[in-house]
GROMACS .gro file of C-alpha atoms in nm:
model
  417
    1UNK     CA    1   0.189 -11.878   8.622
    2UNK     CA    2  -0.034 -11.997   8.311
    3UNK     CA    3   0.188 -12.014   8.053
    4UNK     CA    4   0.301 -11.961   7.690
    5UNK     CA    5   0.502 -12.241   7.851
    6UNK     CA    6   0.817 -12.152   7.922
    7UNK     CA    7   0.879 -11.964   8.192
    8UNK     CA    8   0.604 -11.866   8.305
    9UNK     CA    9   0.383 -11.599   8.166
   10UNK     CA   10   0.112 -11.523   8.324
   11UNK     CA   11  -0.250 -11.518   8.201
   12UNK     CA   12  -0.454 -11.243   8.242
   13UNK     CA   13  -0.642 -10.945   8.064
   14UNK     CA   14  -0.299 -10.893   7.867
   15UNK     CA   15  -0.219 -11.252   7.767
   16UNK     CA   16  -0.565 -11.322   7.642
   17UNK     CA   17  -0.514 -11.191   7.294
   18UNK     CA   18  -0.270 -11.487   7.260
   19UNK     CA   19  -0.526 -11.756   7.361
   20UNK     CA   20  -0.330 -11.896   7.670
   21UNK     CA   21  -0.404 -12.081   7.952
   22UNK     CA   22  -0.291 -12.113   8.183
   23UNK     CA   23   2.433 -11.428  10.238
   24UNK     CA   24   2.766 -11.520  10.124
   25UNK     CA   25   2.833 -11.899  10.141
   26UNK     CA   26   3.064 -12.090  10.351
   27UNK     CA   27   3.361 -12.249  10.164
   28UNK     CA   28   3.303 -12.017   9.852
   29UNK     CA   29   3.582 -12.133   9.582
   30UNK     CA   30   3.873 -11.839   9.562
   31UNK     CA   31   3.818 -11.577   9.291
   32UNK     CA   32   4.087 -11.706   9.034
   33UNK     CA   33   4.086 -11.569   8.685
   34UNK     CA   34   4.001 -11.810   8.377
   35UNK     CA   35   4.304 -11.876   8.202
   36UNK     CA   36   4.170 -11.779   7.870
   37UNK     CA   37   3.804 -11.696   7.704
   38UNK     CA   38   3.787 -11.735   7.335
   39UNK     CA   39   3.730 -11.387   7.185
   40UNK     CA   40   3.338 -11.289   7.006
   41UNK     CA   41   3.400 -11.349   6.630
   42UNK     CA   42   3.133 -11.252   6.409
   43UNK     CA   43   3.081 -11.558   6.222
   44UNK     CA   44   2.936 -11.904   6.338
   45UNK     CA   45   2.589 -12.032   6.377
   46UNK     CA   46   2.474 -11.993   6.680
   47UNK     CA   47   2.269 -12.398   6.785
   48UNK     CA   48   2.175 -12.367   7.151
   49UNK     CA   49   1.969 -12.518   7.414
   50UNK     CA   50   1.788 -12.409   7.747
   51UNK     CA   51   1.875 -12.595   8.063
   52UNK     CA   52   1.624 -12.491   8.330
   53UNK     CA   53   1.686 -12.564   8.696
   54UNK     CA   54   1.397 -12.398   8.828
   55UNK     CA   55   1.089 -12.638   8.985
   56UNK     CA   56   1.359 -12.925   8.869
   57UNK     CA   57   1.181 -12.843   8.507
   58UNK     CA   58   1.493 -13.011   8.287
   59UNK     CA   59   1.788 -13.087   8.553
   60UNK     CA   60   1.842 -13.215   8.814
   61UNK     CA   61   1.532 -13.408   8.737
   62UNK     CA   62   1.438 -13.400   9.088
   63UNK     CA   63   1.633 -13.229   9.386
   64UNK     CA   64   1.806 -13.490   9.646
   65UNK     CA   65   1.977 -13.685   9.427
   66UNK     CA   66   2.353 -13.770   9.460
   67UNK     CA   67   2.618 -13.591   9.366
   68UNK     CA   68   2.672 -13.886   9.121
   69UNK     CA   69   2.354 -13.889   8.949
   70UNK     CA   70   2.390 -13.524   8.942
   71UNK     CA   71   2.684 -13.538   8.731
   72UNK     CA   72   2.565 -13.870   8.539
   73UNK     CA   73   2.234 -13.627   8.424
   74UNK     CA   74   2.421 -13.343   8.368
   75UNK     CA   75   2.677 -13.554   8.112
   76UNK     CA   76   2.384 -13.684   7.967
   77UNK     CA   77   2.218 -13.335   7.860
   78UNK     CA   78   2.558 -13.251   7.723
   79UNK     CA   79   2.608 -13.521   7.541
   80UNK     CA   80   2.251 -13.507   7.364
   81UNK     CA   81   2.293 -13.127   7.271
   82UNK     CA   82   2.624 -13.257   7.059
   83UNK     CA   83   2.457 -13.587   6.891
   84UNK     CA   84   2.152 -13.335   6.791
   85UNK     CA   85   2.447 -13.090   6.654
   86UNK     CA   86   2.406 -12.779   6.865
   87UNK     CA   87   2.686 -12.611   7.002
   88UNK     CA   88   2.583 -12.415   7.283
   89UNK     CA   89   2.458 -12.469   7.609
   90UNK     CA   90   2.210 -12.245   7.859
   91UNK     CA   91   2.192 -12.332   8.187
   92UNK     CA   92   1.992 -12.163   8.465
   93UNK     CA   93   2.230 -12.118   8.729
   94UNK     CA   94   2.056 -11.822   8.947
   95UNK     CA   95   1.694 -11.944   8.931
   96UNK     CA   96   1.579 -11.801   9.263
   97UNK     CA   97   1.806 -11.539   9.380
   98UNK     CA   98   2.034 -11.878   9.487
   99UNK     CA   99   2.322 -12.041   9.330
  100UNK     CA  100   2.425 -12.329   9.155
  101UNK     CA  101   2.802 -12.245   9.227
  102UNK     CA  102   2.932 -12.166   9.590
  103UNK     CA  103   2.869 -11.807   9.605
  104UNK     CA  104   2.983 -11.553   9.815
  105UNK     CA  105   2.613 -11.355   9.818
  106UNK     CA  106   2.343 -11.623   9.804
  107UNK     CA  107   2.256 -11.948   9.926
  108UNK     CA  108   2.300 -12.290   9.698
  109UNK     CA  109   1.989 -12.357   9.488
  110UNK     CA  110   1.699 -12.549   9.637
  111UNK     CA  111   1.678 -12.722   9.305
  112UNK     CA  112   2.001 -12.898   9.396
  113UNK     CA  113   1.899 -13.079   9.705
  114UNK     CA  114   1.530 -12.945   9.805
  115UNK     CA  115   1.642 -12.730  10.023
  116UNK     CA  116   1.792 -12.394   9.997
  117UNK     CA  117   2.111 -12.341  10.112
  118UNK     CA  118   2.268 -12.711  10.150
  119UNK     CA  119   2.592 -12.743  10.034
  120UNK     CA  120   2.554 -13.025   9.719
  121UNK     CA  121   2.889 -13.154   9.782
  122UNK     CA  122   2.984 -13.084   9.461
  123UNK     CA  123   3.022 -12.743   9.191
  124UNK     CA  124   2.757 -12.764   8.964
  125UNK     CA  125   2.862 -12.482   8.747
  126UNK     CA  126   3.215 -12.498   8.738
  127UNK     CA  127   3.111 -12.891   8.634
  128UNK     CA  128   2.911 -12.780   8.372
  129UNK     CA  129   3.152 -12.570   8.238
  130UNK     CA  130   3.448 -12.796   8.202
  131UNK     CA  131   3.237 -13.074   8.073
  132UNK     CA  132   3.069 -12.876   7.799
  133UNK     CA  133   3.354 -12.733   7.666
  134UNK     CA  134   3.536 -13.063   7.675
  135UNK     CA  135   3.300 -13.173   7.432
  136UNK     CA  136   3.305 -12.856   7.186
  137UNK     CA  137   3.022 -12.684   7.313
  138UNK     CA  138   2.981 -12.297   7.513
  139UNK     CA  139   2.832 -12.282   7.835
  140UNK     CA  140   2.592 -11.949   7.880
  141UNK     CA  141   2.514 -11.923   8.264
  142UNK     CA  142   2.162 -11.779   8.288
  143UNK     CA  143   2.087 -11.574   8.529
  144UNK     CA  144   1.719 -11.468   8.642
  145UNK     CA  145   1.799 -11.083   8.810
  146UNK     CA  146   1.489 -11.042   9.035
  147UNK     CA  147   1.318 -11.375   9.120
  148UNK     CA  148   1.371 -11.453   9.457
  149UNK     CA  149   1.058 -11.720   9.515
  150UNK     CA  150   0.782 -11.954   9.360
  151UNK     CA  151   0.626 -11.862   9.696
  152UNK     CA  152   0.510 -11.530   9.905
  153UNK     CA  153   0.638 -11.660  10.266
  154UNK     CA  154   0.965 -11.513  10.378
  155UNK     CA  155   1.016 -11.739  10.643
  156UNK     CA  156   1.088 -12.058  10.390
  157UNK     CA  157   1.396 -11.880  10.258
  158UNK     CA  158   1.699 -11.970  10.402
  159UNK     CA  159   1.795 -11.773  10.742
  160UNK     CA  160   2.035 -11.589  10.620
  161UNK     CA  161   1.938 -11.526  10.258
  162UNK     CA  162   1.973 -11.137  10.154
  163UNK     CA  163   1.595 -11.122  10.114
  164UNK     CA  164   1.501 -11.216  10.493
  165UNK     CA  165   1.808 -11.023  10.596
  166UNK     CA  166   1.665 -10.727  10.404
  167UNK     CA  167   1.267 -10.758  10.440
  168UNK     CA  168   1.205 -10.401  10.258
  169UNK     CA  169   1.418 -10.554   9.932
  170UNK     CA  170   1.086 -10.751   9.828
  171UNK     CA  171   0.745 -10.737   9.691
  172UNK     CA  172   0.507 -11.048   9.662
  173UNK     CA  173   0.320 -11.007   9.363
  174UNK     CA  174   0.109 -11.316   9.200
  175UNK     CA  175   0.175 -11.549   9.464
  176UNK     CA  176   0.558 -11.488   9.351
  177UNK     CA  177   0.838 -11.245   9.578
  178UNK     CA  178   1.063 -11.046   9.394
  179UNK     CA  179   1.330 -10.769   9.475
  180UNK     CA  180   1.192 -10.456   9.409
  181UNK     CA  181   1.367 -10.326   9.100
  182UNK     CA  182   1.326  -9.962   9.177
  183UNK     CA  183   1.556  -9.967   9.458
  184UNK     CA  184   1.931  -9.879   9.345
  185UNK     CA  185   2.094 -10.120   9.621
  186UNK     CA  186   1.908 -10.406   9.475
  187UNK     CA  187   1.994 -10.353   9.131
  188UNK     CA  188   2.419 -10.346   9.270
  189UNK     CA  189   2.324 -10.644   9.473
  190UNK     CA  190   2.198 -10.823   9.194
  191UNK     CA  191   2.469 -10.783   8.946
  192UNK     CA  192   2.746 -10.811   9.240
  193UNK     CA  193   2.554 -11.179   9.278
  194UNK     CA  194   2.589 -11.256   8.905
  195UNK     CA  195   2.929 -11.100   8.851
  196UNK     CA  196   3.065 -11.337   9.136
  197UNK     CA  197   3.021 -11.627   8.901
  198UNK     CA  198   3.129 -11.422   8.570
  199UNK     CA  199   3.448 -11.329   8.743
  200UNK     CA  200   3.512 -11.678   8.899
  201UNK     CA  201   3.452 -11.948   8.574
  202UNK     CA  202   3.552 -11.932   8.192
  203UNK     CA  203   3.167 -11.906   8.103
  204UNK     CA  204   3.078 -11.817   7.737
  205UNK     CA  205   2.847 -11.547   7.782
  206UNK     CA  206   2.626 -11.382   8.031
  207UNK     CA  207   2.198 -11.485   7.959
  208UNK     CA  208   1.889 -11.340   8.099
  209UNK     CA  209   1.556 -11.445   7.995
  210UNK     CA  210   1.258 -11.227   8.002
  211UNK     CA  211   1.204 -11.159   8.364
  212UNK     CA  212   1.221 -10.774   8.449
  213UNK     CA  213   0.927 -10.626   8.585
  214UNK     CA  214   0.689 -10.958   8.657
  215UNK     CA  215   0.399 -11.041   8.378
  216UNK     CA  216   0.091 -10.821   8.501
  217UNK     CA  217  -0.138 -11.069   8.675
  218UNK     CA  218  -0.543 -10.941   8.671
  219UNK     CA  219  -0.646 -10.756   8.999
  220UNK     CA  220  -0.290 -10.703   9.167
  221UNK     CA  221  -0.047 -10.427   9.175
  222UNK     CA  222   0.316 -10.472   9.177
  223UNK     CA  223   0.380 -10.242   9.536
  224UNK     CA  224   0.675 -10.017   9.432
  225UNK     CA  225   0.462  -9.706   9.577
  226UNK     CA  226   0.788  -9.642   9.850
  227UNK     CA  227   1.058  -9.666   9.595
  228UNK     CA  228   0.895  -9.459   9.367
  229UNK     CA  229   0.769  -9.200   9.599
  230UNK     CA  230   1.165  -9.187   9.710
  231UNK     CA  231   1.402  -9.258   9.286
  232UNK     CA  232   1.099  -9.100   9.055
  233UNK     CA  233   1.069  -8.722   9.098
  234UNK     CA  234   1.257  -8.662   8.780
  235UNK     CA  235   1.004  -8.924   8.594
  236UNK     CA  236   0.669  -8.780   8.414
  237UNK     CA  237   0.536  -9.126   8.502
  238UNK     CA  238   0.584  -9.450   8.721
  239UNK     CA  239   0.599  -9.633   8.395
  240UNK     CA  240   0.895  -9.424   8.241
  241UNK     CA  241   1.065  -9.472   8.559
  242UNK     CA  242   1.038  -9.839   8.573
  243UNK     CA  243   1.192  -9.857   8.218
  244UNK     CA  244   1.486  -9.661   8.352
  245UNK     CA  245   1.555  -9.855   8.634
  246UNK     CA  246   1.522 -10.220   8.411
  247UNK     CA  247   1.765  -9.952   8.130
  248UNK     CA  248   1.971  -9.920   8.395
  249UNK     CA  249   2.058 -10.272   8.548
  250UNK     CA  250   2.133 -10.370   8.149
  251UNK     CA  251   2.332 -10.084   8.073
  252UNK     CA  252   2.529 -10.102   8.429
  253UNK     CA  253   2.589 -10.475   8.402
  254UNK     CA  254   2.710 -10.466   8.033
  255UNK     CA  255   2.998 -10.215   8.167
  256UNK     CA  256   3.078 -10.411   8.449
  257UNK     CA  257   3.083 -10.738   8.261
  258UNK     CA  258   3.377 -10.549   8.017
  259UNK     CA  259   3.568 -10.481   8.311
  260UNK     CA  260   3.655 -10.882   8.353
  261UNK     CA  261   3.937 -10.981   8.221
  262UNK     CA  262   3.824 -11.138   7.818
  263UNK     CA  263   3.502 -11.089   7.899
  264UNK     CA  264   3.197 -11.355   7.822
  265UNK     CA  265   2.918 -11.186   7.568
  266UNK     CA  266   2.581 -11.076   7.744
  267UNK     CA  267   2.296 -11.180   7.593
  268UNK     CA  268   1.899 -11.153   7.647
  269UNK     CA  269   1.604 -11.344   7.568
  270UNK     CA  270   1.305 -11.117   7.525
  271UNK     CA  271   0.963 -11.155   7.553
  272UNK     CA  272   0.870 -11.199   7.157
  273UNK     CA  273   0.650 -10.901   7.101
  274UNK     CA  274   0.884 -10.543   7.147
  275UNK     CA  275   0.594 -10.305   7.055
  276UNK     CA  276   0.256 -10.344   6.857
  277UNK     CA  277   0.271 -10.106   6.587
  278UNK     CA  278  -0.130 -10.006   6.709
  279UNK     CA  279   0.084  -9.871   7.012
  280UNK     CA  280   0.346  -9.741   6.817
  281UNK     CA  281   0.455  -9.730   6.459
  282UNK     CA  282   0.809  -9.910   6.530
  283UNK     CA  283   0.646 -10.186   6.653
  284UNK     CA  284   0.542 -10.526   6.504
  285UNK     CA  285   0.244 -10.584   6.270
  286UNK     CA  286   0.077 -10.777   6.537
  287UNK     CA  287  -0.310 -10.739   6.745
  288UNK     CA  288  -0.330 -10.592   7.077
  289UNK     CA  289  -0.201 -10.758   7.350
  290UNK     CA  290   0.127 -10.810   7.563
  291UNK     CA  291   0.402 -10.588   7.466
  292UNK     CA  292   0.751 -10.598   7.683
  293UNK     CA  293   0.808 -10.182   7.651
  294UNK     CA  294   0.517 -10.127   7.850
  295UNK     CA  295   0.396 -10.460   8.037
  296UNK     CA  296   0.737 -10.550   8.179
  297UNK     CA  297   0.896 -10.268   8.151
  298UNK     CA  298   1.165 -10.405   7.903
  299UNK     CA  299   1.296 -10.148   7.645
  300UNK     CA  300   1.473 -10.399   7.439
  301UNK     CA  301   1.478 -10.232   7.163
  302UNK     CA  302   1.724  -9.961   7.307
  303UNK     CA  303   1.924 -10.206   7.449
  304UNK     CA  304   2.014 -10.316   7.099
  305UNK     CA  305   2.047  -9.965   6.944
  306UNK     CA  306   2.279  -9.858   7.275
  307UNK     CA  307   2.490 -10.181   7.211
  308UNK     CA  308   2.463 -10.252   7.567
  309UNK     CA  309   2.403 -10.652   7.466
  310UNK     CA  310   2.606 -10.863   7.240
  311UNK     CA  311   2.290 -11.087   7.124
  312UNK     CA  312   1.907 -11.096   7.175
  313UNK     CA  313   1.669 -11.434   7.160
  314UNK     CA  314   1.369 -11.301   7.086
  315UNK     CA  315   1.144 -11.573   7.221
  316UNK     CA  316   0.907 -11.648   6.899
  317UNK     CA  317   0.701 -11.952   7.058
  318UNK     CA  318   0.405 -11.896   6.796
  319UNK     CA  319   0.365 -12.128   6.459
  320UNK     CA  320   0.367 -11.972   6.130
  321UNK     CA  321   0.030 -11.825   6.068
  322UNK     CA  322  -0.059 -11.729   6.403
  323UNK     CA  323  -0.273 -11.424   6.407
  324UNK     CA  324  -0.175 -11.295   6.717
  325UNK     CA  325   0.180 -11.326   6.657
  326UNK     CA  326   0.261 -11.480   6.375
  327UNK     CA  327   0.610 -11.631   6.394
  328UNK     CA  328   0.642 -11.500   6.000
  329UNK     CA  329   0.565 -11.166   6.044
  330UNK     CA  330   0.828 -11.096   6.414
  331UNK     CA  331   1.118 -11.257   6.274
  332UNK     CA  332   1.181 -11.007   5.975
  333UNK     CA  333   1.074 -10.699   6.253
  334UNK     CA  334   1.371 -10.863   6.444
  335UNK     CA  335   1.636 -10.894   6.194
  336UNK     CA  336   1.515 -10.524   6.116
  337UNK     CA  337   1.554 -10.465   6.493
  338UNK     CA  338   1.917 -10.564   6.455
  339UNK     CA  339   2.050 -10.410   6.135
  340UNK     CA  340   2.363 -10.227   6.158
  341UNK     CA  341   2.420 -10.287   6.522
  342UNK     CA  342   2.654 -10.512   6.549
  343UNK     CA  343   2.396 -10.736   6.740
  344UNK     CA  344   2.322 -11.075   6.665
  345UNK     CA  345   2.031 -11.220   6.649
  346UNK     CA  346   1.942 -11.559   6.800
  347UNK     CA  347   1.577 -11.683   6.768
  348UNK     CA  348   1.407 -11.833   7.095
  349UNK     CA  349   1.164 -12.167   6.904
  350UNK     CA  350   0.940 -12.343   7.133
  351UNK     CA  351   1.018 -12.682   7.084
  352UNK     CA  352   0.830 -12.727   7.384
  353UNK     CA  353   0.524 -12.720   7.211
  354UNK     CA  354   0.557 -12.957   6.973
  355UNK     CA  355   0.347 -13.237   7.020
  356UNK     CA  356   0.178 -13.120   7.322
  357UNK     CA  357  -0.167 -13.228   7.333
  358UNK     CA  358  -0.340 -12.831   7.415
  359UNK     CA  359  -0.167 -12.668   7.117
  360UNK     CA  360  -0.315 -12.617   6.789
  361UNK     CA  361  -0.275 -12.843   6.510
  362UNK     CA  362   0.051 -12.660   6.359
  363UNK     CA  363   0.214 -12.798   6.681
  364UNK     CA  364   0.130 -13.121   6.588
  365UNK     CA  365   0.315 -13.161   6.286
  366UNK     CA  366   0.664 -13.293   6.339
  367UNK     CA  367   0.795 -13.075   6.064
  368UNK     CA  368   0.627 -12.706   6.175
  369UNK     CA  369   1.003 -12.664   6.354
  370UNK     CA  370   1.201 -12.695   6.029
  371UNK     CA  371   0.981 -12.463   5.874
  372UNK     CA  372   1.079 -12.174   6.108
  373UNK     CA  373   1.449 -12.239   6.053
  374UNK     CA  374   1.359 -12.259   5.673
  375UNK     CA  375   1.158 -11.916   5.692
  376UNK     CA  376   1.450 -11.777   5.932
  377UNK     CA  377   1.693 -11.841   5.654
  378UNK     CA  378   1.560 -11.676   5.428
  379UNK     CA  379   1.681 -11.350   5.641
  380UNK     CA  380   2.045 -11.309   5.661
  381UNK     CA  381   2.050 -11.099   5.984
  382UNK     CA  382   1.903 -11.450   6.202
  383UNK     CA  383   2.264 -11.604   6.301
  384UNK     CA  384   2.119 -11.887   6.493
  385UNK     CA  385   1.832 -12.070   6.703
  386UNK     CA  386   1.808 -12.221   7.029
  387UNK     CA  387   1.550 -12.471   7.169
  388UNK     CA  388   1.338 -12.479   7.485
  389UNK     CA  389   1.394 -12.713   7.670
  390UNK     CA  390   1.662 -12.949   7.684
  391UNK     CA  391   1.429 -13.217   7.836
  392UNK     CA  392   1.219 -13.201   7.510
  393UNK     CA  393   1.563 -13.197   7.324
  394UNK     CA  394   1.584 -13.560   7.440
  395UNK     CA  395   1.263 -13.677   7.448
  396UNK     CA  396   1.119 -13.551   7.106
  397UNK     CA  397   0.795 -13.632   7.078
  398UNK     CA  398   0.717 -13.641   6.746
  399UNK     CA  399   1.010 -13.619   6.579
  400UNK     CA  400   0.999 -13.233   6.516
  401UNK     CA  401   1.381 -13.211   6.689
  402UNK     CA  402   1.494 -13.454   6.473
  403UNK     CA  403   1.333 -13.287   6.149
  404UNK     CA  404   1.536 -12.997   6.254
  405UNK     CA  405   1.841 -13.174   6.258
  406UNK     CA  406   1.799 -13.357   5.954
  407UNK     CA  407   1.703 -13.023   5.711
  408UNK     CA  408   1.896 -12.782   5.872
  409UNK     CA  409   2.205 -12.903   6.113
  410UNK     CA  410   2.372 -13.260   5.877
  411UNK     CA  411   2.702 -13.143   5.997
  412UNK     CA  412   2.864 -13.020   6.339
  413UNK     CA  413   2.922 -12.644   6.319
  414UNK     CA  414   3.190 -12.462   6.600
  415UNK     CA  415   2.984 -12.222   6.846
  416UNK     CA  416   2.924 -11.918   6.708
  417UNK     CA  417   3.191 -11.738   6.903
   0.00000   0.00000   0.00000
């Protein structure tokens, strides 16, 4: 999809404002318990990282590779995120409705070897684990819920994937399939997939980004007509019932996630924009245009209030100044977002951007990143940041990663929990 840039939000009618463009597994590990999770503790900066996996976009840099190199890429991502000082890790490790562990519900991860369902020869995530917490730092496993393709074709799935074993599960929309989140199997399904690898490795803490509902793409309709026809009798609208079902996967997978043994925290990374206050008075000072409540169907908001999630990421990819979302104006509606929750609040900063010829000039300055973590500061309710991506971590085009560093992270600092 055209993109913000991360992952990919798609342009349209409602992105315009913002001036963008653009089956179980054989040999599946046993289910052993961890032998001990450190316990939340309320104080601790939270310095994290994104790891994407999907389209190869930060690691493995391409799929095929060896075991070995694998490993030797993985290491090196690790070891970068503790010489720039963060403490925290996010790795995508259920890009595509596959796995980057040997589940017992999906296939392995095409990203892995290029093609979907090859055993790797090796456990990527239980890897990734031990090696980041050998060096001091928490591994989040993030975990897309209803993604199952870059593609609309059934047939290139794996032959035994749940999707082609269960044809009426999925809707292509945007030249993308999904599961259909209006259908209550799909939503147990889902978490029973993610749950396999909370229950099975001494991960930190449970992430989502901002994929519910897909971003609305101009001229198609997301086909749920079935599903709601069948679930939304007791719903005044199809848009009310959407929010319940995406209401109910959180608040169904935060209980189930307590139920492990010391559970790992559950966290989501929002779409930055909650509500416009034009819309509705709660919302942020900012112009019409994409809003999560009612585009994606993301209440966020109530997840906070509910305390169904231990932190949010708010993803606040826009440069101080911004009309259309001004990075100033969200964070404060954030930390007020927060207040007296008990929720902490991480801000998403798209490092991505920096230096990258189509942004605006505010992008170009190497020191535009610092600022934000200067202007976060000034709020006490922001515990933390973390950077998209960890390719741009290392390569840091202008500098703007290592501004950060320098201003705001001169010592190491334990992960925030």
């Amino acid at each position: 999809m055209g993109r913000f840039g991360r992952r990919g939000f798609v342009a349209g009618a409602a992105l315009a404002a913002f001036g963008v463009t653009g089956s179980g597994t054989a040999g599946a590990a046993p289910d052993t318990a961890p032998a001990v999770r450190k316990k939340p503790r309320a104080d601790g900066e939270f310095r994290g990282m994104w790891m994407a996996t999907v389209s190869n976009i930060d690691w493995p840099s391409t799929p095929g590779l060896t075991p070995g190199r694998q490993r030797a890429e993985l290491h090196a991502h690790l070891d970068m995120a503790v010489e720039r000082r963060l403490n925290a890790v996010i790795l995508q490790v259920r890009p595509s409705a596959d796995a980057l562990w040997p589940s017992r519900h999906e296939p392995w991860a095409e990203c892995l070897t290029g093609v979907q369902g090859r055993d790797p020869g090796w456990d990527p995530l239980g890897t990734a684990v031990e090696e980041a917490h050998r060096r001091g730092l928490e591994l989040h496993a993030w975990f897309n819920p209803y993604r199952v393709a870059n593609h609309t074709d059934p047939t290139r799935l794996t032959p035994t994937h749940p999707a082609r074993r269960n044809p009426e599960w999925i809707v292509p929309y945007g030249g993308k399939l999904y599961y259909n989140p209006g259908l209550p199997e799909v939503r147990r399904f889902v978490q029973d997939a993610m749950l396999d690898a909370v229950r099975r490795y001494d991960i930190d803490a449970v992430h989502w980004d901002d994929y519910f509902y897909p971003y609305p793409v101009d001229g198609e309709v997301f086909d749920d007509d079935d599903a709601y026809a069948r679930y939304g009798g007791d719903f005044t609208n199809r848009a009310s019932w959407r929010r319940n079902n995406i209401d109910l996967l959180v608040s169904e997978m935060s209980a189930r996630i307590k139920e492990v043994a010391s559970p790992p925290a559950f966290g989501i990374s929002p779409f930055g924009i909650w509500r416009n206050a034009a819309t509705d008075p709660a919302g942020s000072d900012t112009p019409e245009g994409l809003q999560s409540y009612d585009d994606l169907f993301a209440d966020t908001r109530k997840w906070i209030r509910e305390g169904w999630i231990d932190h949010v990421v708010p993803q606040l990819y826009w440069h101080i100044g911004f009309a259309e979302a001004d990075y100033a104006t969200l964070v404060p509606w954030w930390e007020a977002a927060v207040r007296n929750t008990g929720v902490r609040l991480y801000i998403g900063e798209a490092l991505f951007k920096c230096g990258e010829p189509d942004q605006p000039a505010a992008w170009q300055d190497p020191d535009e990143l610092s600022r934000h973590l200067t202007l976060a500061g000034r709020h006490p309710g922001v515990a933390g940041h973390c950077f998209f991506s960890a390719t741009q971590v290392t390569a840091d085009r202008i500098g703007a990663m290592a501004a950060v560093v320098a201003d705001h992270y001169p010592t190491a600092v334990p992960p925030a929990r």
